[in-house]
XYZ file of C-alpha atoms in Angstrom:
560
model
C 10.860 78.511 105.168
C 9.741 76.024 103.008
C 7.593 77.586 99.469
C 6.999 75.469 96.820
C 5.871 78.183 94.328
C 4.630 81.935 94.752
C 1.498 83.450 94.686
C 0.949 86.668 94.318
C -1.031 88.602 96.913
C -4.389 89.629 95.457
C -8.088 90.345 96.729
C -9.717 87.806 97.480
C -13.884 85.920 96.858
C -15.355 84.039 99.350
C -16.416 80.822 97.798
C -20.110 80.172 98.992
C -20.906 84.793 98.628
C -18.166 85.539 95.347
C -17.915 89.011 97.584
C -14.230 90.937 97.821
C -12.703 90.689 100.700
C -9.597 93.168 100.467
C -8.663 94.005 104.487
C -6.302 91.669 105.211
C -4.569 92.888 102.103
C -4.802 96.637 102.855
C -3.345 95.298 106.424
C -0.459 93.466 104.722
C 0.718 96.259 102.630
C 0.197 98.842 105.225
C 2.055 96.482 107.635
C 4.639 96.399 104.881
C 5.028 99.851 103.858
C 4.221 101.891 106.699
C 5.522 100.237 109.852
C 8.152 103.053 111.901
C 8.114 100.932 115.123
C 11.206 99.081 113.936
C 9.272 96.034 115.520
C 7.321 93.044 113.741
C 3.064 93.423 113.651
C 1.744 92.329 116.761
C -0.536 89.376 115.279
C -3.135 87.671 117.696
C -6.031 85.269 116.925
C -9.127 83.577 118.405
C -10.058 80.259 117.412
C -12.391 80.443 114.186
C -15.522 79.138 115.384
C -17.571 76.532 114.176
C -21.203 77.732 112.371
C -23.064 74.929 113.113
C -25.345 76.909 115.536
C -25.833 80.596 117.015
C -22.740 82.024 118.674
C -23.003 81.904 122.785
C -21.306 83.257 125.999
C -17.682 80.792 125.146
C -17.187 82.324 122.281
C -17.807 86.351 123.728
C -15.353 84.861 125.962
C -12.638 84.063 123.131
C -13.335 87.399 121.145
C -13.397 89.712 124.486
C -9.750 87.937 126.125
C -8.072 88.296 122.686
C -9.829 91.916 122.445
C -7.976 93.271 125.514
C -4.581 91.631 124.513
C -4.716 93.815 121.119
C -6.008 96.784 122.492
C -3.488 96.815 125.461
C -0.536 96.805 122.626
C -1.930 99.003 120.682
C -1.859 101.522 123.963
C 1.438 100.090 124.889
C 3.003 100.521 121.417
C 1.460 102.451 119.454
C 3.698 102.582 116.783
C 3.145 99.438 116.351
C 0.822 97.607 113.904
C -1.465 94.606 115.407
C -3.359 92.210 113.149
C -5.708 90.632 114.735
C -7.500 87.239 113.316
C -10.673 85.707 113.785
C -13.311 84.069 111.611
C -15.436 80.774 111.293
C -14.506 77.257 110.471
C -17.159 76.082 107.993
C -16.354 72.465 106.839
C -16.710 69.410 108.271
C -19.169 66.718 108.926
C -21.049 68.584 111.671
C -21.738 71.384 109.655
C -22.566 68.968 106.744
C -25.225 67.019 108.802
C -26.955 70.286 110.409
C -27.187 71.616 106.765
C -29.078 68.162 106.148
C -31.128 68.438 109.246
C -32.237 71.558 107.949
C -32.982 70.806 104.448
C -30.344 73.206 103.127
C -27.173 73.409 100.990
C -24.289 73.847 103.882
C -22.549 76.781 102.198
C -26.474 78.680 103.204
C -26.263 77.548 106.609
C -22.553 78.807 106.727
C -23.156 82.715 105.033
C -25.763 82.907 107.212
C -24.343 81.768 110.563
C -20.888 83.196 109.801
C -22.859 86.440 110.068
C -23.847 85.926 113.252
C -20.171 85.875 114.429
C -19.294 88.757 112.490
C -22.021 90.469 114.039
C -20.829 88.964 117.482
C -18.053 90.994 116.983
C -19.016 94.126 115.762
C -21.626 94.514 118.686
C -18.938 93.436 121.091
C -16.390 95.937 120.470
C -13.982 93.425 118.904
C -11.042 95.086 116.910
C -10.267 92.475 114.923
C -8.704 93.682 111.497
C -9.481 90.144 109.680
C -12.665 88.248 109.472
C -11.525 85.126 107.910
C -13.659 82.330 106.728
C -12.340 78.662 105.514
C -14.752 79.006 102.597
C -12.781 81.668 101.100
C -10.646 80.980 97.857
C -7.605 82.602 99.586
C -7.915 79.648 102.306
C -8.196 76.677 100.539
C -5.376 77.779 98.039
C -3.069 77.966 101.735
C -4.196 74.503 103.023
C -3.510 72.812 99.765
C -0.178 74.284 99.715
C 0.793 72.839 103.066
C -1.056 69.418 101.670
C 1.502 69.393 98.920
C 4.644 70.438 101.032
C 4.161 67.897 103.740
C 3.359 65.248 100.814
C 6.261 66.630 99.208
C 8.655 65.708 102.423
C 6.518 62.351 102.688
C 5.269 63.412 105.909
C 1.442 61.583 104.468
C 0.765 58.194 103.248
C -2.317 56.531 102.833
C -3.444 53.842 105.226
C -6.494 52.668 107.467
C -7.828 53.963 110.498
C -9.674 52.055 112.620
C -10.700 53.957 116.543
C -13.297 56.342 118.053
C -14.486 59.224 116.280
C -16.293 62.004 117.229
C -18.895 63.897 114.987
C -19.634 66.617 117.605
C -15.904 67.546 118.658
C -14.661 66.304 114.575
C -11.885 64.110 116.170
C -10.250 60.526 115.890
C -9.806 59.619 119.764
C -7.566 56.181 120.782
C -8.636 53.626 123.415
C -7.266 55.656 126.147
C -8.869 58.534 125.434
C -12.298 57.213 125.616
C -14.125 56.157 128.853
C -17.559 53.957 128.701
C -19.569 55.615 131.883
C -22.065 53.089 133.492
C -25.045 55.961 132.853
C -24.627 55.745 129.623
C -24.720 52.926 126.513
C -22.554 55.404 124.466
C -18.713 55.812 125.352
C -17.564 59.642 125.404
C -14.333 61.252 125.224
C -12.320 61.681 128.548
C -11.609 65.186 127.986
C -14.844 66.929 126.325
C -17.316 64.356 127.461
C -18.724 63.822 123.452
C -20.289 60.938 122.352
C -17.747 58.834 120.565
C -18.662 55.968 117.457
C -16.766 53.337 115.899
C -14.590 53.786 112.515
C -12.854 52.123 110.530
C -12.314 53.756 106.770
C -8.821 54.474 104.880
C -7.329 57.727 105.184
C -4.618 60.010 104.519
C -2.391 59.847 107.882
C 0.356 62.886 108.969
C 3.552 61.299 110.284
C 2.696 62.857 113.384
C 4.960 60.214 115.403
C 8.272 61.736 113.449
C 8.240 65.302 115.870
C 7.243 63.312 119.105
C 11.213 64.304 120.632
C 11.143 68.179 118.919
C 7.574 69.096 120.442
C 8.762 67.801 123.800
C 12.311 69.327 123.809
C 10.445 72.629 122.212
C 8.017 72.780 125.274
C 10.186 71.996 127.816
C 12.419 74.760 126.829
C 9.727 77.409 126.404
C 8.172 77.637 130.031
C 5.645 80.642 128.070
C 4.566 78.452 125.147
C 1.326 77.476 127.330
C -0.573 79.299 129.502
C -1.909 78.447 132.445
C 1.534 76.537 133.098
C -0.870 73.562 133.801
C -1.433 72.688 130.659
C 2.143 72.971 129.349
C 2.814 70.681 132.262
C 0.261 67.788 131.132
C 1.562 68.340 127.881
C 5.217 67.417 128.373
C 4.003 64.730 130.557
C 1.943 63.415 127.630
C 4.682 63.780 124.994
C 6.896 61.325 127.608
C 4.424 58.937 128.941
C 2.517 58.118 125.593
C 3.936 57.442 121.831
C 2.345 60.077 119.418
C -0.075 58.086 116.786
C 0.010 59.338 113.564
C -3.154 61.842 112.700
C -5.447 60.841 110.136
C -6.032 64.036 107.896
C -8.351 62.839 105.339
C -12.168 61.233 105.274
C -13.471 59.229 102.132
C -15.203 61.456 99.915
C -19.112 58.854 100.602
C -18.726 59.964 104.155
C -17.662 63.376 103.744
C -18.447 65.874 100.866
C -18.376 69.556 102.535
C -14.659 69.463 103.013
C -11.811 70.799 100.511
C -11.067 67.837 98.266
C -7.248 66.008 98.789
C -4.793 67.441 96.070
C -4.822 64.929 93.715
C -7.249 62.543 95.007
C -10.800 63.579 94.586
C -12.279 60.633 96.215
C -10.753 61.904 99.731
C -11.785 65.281 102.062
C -9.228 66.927 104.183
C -9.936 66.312 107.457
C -11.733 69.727 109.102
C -9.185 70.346 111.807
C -5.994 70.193 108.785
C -7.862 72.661 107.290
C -8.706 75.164 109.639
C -5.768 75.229 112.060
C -3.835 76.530 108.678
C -6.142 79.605 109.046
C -3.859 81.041 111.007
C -1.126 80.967 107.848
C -4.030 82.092 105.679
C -4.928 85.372 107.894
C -1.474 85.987 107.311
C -1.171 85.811 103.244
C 0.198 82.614 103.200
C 1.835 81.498 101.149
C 3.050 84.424 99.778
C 6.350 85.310 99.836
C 5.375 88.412 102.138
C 3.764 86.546 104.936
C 6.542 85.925 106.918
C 6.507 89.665 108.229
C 3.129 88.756 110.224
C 4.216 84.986 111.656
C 4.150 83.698 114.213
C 1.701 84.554 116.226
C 2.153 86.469 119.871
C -0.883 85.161 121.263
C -3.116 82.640 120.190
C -6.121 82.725 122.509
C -8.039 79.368 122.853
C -10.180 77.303 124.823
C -8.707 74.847 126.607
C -10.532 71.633 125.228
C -8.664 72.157 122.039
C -4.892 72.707 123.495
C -4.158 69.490 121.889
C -4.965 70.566 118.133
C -2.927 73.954 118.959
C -0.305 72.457 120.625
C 0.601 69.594 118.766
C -1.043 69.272 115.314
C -0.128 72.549 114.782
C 3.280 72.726 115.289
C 4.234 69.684 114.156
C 2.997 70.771 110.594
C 4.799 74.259 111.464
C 7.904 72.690 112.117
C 7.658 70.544 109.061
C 7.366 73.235 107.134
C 10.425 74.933 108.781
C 8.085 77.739 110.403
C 8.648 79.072 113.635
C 6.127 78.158 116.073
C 3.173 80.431 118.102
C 5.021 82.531 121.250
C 2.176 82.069 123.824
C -1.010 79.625 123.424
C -3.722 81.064 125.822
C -5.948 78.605 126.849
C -8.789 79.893 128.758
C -11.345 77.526 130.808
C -15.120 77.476 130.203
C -18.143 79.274 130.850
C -20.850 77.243 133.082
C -24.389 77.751 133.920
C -24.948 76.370 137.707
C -21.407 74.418 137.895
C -22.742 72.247 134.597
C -21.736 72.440 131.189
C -24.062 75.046 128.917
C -25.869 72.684 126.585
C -28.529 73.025 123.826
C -30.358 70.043 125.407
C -30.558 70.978 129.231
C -31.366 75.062 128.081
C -28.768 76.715 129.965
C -27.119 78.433 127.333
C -26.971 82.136 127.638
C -27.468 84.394 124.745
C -24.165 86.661 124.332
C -26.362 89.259 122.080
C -29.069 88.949 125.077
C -26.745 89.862 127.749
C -25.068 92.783 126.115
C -28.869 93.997 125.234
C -29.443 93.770 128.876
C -26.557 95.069 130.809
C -24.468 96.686 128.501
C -21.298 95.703 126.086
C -18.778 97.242 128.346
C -21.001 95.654 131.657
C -20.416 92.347 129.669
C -16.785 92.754 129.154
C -16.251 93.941 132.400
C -17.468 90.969 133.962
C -15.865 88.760 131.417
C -12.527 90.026 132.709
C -13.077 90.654 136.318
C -14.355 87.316 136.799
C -12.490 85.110 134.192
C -9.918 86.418 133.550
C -7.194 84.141 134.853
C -8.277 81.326 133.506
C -7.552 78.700 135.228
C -11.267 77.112 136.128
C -13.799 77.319 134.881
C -16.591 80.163 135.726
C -19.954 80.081 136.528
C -22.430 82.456 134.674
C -24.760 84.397 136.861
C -26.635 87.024 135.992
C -26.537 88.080 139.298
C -23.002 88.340 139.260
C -22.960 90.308 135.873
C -25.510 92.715 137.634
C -23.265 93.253 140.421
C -20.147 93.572 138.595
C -21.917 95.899 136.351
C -23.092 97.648 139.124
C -19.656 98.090 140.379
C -17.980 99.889 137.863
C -20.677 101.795 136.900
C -20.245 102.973 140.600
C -16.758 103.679 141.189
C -16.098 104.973 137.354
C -19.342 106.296 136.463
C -20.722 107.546 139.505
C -17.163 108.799 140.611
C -16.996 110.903 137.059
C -20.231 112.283 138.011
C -19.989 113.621 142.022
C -16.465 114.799 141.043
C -17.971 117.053 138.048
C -20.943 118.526 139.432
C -21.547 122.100 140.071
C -21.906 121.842 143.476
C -18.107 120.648 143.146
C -17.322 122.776 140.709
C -18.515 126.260 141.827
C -16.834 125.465 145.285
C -13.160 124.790 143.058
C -13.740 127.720 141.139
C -13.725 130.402 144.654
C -10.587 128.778 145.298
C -6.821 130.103 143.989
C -6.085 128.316 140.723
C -3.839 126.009 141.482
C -2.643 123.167 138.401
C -2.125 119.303 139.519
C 1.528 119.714 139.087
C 1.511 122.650 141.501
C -0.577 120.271 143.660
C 2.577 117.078 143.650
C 4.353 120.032 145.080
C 2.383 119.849 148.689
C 2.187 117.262 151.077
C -0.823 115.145 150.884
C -1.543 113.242 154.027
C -4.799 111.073 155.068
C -6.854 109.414 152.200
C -5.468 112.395 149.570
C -2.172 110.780 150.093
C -2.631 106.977 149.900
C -4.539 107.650 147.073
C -2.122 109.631 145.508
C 0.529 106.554 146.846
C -1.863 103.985 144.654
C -1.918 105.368 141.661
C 1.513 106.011 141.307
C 1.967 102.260 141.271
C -0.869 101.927 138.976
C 0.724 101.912 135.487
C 2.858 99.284 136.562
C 0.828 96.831 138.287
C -0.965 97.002 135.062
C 1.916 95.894 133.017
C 3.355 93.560 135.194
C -0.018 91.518 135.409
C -0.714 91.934 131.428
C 2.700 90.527 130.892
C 2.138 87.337 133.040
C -1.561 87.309 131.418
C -3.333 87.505 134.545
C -6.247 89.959 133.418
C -8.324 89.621 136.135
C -5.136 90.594 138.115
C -4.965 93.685 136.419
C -8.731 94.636 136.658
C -8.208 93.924 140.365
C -5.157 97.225 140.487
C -7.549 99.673 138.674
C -10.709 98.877 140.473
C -8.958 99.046 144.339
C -7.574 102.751 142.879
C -10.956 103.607 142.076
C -12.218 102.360 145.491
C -9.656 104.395 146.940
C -10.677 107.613 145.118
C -14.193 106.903 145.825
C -13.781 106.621 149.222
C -11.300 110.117 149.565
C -13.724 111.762 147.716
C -16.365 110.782 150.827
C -14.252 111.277 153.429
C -12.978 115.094 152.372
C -16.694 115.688 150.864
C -15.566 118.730 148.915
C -19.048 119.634 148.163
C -19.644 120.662 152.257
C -19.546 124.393 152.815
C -17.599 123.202 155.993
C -14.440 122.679 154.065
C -12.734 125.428 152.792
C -12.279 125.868 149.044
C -8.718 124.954 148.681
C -9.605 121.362 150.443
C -12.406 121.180 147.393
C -9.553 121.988 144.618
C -7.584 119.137 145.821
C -9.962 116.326 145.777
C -11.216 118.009 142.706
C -7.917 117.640 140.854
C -6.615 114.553 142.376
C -9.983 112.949 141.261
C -9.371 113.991 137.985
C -6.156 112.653 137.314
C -7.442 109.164 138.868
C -9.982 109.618 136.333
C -7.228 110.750 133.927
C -4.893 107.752 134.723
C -7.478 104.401 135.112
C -8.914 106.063 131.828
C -6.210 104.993 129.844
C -5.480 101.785 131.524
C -9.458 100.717 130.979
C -9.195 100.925 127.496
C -8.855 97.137 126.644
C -11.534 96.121 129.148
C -14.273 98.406 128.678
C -13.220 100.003 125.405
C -16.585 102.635 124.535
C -16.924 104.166 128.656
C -13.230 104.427 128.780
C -13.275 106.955 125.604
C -16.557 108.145 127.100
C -14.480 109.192 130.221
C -11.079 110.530 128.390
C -13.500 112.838 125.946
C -15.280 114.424 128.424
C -11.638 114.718 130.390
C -10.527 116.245 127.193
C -7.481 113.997 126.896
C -5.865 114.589 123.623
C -5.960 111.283 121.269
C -2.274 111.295 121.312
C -2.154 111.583 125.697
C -4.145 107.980 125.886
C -1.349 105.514 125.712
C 0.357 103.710 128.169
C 3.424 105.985 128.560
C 1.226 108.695 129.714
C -0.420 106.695 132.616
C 1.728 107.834 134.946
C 0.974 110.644 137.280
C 1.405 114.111 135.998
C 2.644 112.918 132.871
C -0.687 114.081 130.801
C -3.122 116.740 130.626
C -6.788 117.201 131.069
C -8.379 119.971 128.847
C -11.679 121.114 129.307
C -14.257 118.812 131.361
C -17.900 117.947 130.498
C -19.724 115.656 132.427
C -21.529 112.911 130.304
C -22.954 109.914 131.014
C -20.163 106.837 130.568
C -22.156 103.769 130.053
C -24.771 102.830 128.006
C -27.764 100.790 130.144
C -28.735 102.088 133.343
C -28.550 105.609 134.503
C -25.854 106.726 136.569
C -26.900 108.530 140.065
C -24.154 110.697 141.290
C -24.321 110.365 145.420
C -22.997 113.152 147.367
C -22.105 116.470 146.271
């Protein structure tokens, strides 16, 4: 790696709220002096999100996908540390014109939209360990370092741009990637559909043409760089149809002043998307000499109409740089309301905070997944979906939890000979007993094997068809009937429980709060809930309490 100085790690202020920000550094020397896995940090991010209005349903969508991938390691490995990044991107001439529209200094309009992510998070269960903001002192120090080293390597010159530019999407678009639809007396950009103007200014350009050859050879021989594989495959298509144009990275100072000012030239702004795709070297302490225990990333969850500024900006400054580039770029499709596109203007946005008031965080999340999570096309939002979905697992998991501990159930177990699960893997179970039992043997590893290919809906899919199972045993054997002897209650009873037991742990990243609902009331020890433990038999239940699992509607045991 390339450092032209170093900096010492230190606390540090956010620009526009002076306040101390110390986690990430806690994290890094944690990381540093504490680690016993023998493995790097697992680091993941989000995108950081643009403040320029309230957070909505895309960006739960972000937060919840990269959510699951860090709580599944930290259940997989937990001896291993995972930094998690996400944050708000608060420059640029957007946020700079809906600060004017308002009648306020942008740095207001940023504190107090950059709260509503944060609080986005916290009310969606989001573990992220860094909250990172491109205000913050720590930030611009990073993204003038890279300035200087790519200037350094005269990788930027000055020159003039003249093309399409787009104020809503912040990006310089070419001829090609413009179309001028008969509906309209604006043209738009092919891929995002914005509203595109005429510009012609000088600029500070990137010598993005030099690392045309390396970013195709590099993606053609990492067939996991991109997923889904489709847009690795447009990619490399891209990189051999079409010559790279150099990227303008600057904007005159008259045109834009909310912007961090070009080292050495005070009359230029960096261009927004320079400076926050280095957030991701920020949220890692660069550049301190330290960072590179963190980078690169695992994971870098996006959405998928900004795979080009992920996949090709990005590296092309990482590889000037000599930095290794991100493992996997997840780039999820969108969120739509009625097979349209939410918009402001048409009022078919839905509220994220609304939605998890209504039916629940975990409901929420649980949909999220089960629905999009294999990302390929996009998904329409229905609130009659979410109610169903929510329905659903509040069924088969809540519900379930319920029949299986009441004292109907349990009085009938307790006139039975005590008998321990492990005693129980000893008989022969036949009928629905046994194909349940059959199921969630295979559980643990259907799980992995679909986590590890990223197909999370996939993996929702194995645990909910177990539960189904179990649900429908549990019917069929009704150990609450007095016409079933006791014994026949005692094995539904503990077979139930260790379903409970096993889909437990492997719920954890989807539905993080019912899922240690369920393992406290199974009294699973803390150190029982990882991955290695859900196998059958290979963990124990203490004493069992039945509580209710989700928060929202009540759950109604049927039967017993």
């Amino acid at each position: 790696m390339l450092f032209c100085r170093k900096i010492p790690i230190r606390a540090p202020t956010c620009i526009s709220c002076r306040s101390r920000l110390p986690t990430l550094y806690q994290f890094l020397s944690t990381a540093i002096d504490t680690s016993t896995s023998g493995q790097r940090p697992f680091y993941i991010t989000t995108p950081i999100f643009y403040p320029n209005a309230a957070p909505h349903i895309g960006h739960l969508y972000s937060l919840v996908t990269a959510d699951i991938f860090a709580r599944f390691t930290r259940i997989s490995e937990p001896d291993r540390l995972v930094h998690f990044l996400t944050g708000t991107d608060e420059h640029g001439l957007k946020i700079q014109k809906a600060a004017k529209d308002r009648g306020i200094e942008p740095s207001v309009l940023c504190d107090a939209l950059s709260e509503q992510f944060r609080r986005l998070g916290t009310r969606a269960n989001i573990s992220n360990t860094v909250f990172l903001r491109t205000t913050e002192t720590r930030h611009r120090e990073a993204v003038e370092h890279v300035w200087r080293d790519l200037a350094a390597q005269d990788l930027i010159y000055k020159g003039t741009y003249s093309g399409w530019y787009s104020i809503s999407d912040e990006c310089f678009y070419t001829d090609s990637q413009i179309t001028h639809p008969p509906s309209s007396l604006t043209p738009i950009s092919i891929e995002t559909g914005s509203a595109v103007e005429w510009s012609s200014e000088s600029n500070y350009k990137f010598r993005l043409s030099s690392f045309q050859e390396r970013l195709l050879d590099y993606y053609t021989a990492n067939p996991k760089s991109i997923y889904p594989p489709a847009h690795r495959e447009r990619l490399i298509q891209t990189l051999k149809d079409e010559p790279l144009d150099d990227l303008s990275i600057s904007r005159p100072r008259e045109r834009l002043t909310w912007g961090i000012p070009v080292p050495g030239d005070m009359s230029h702004t960096m261009y927004v998307w320079f400076d926050a795709l280095t957030v991701y070297l920020t949220g890692v302490g660069f550049p301190a000499e330290r960072q590179g225990l963190l980078w690169p990333p695992n994971i870098q969850v996006i959405g998928k109409d900004i795979v080009r500024f992920h996949a090709l900006y990005l590296p092309a400054m990482l590889l000037a740089m000599g930095m290794p580039l991100s493992h996997t770029l997840l780039a999820h499709a969108h969120w739509t309301a009625q097979q349209r596109k939410m918009s402001k203007s048409i009022g078919n946005v839905a509220d994220p905070f609304d939605a998890m008031d209504t039916w629940g965080v975990d409901a929420v999340r649980f949909y999220m997944a089960r629905v999009g999570g294999r990302f390929r096309d996009d998904v329409d939002w229905s609130p009659e979906q979410l109610e169903k979905h929510a329905d659903e697992i509040r069924s088969l998991l809540g519900n379930f939890f319920l029949r299986i501990t009441s004292k109907t159930i349990q009085k009938r177990v307790a006139s039975a000979p005590q008998l321990t699960f492990i005693q129980l893997l000893d008989q022969s179970l036949d009928g629905p007993n046994g194909d349940v039992l059959s199921s969630l043997r295979n559980l643990k590893g259907k799980v992995e094997q679909c986590m590890e290919k990223f197909e999370v809906g996939d993996a929702l899919d194995a645990i909910i068809l177990v539960l189904r199972e179990a649900n429908g045993a549990l019917t069929h054997t009704a150990p609450w009937s007095t016409q079933n002897p006791p014994e026949a209650a005692q094995v539904s009873y503990l077979l139930s429980l260790e379903v409970l037991r096993v889909t437990g742990i492997c719920l954890q990243p989807f539905i993080p709060e019912a899922a240690h609902n369920l393992l406290d009331a199974l009294g699973v020890p803390k150190a029982e809930q990882s991955m290695n433990l859900a196998a059958v038999g290979k963990g124990s239940i203490g004493k069992v309490k039945g509580v209710k699992l989700f928060e929202g509607k009540r759950e109604i045991p049927s039967g017993g």
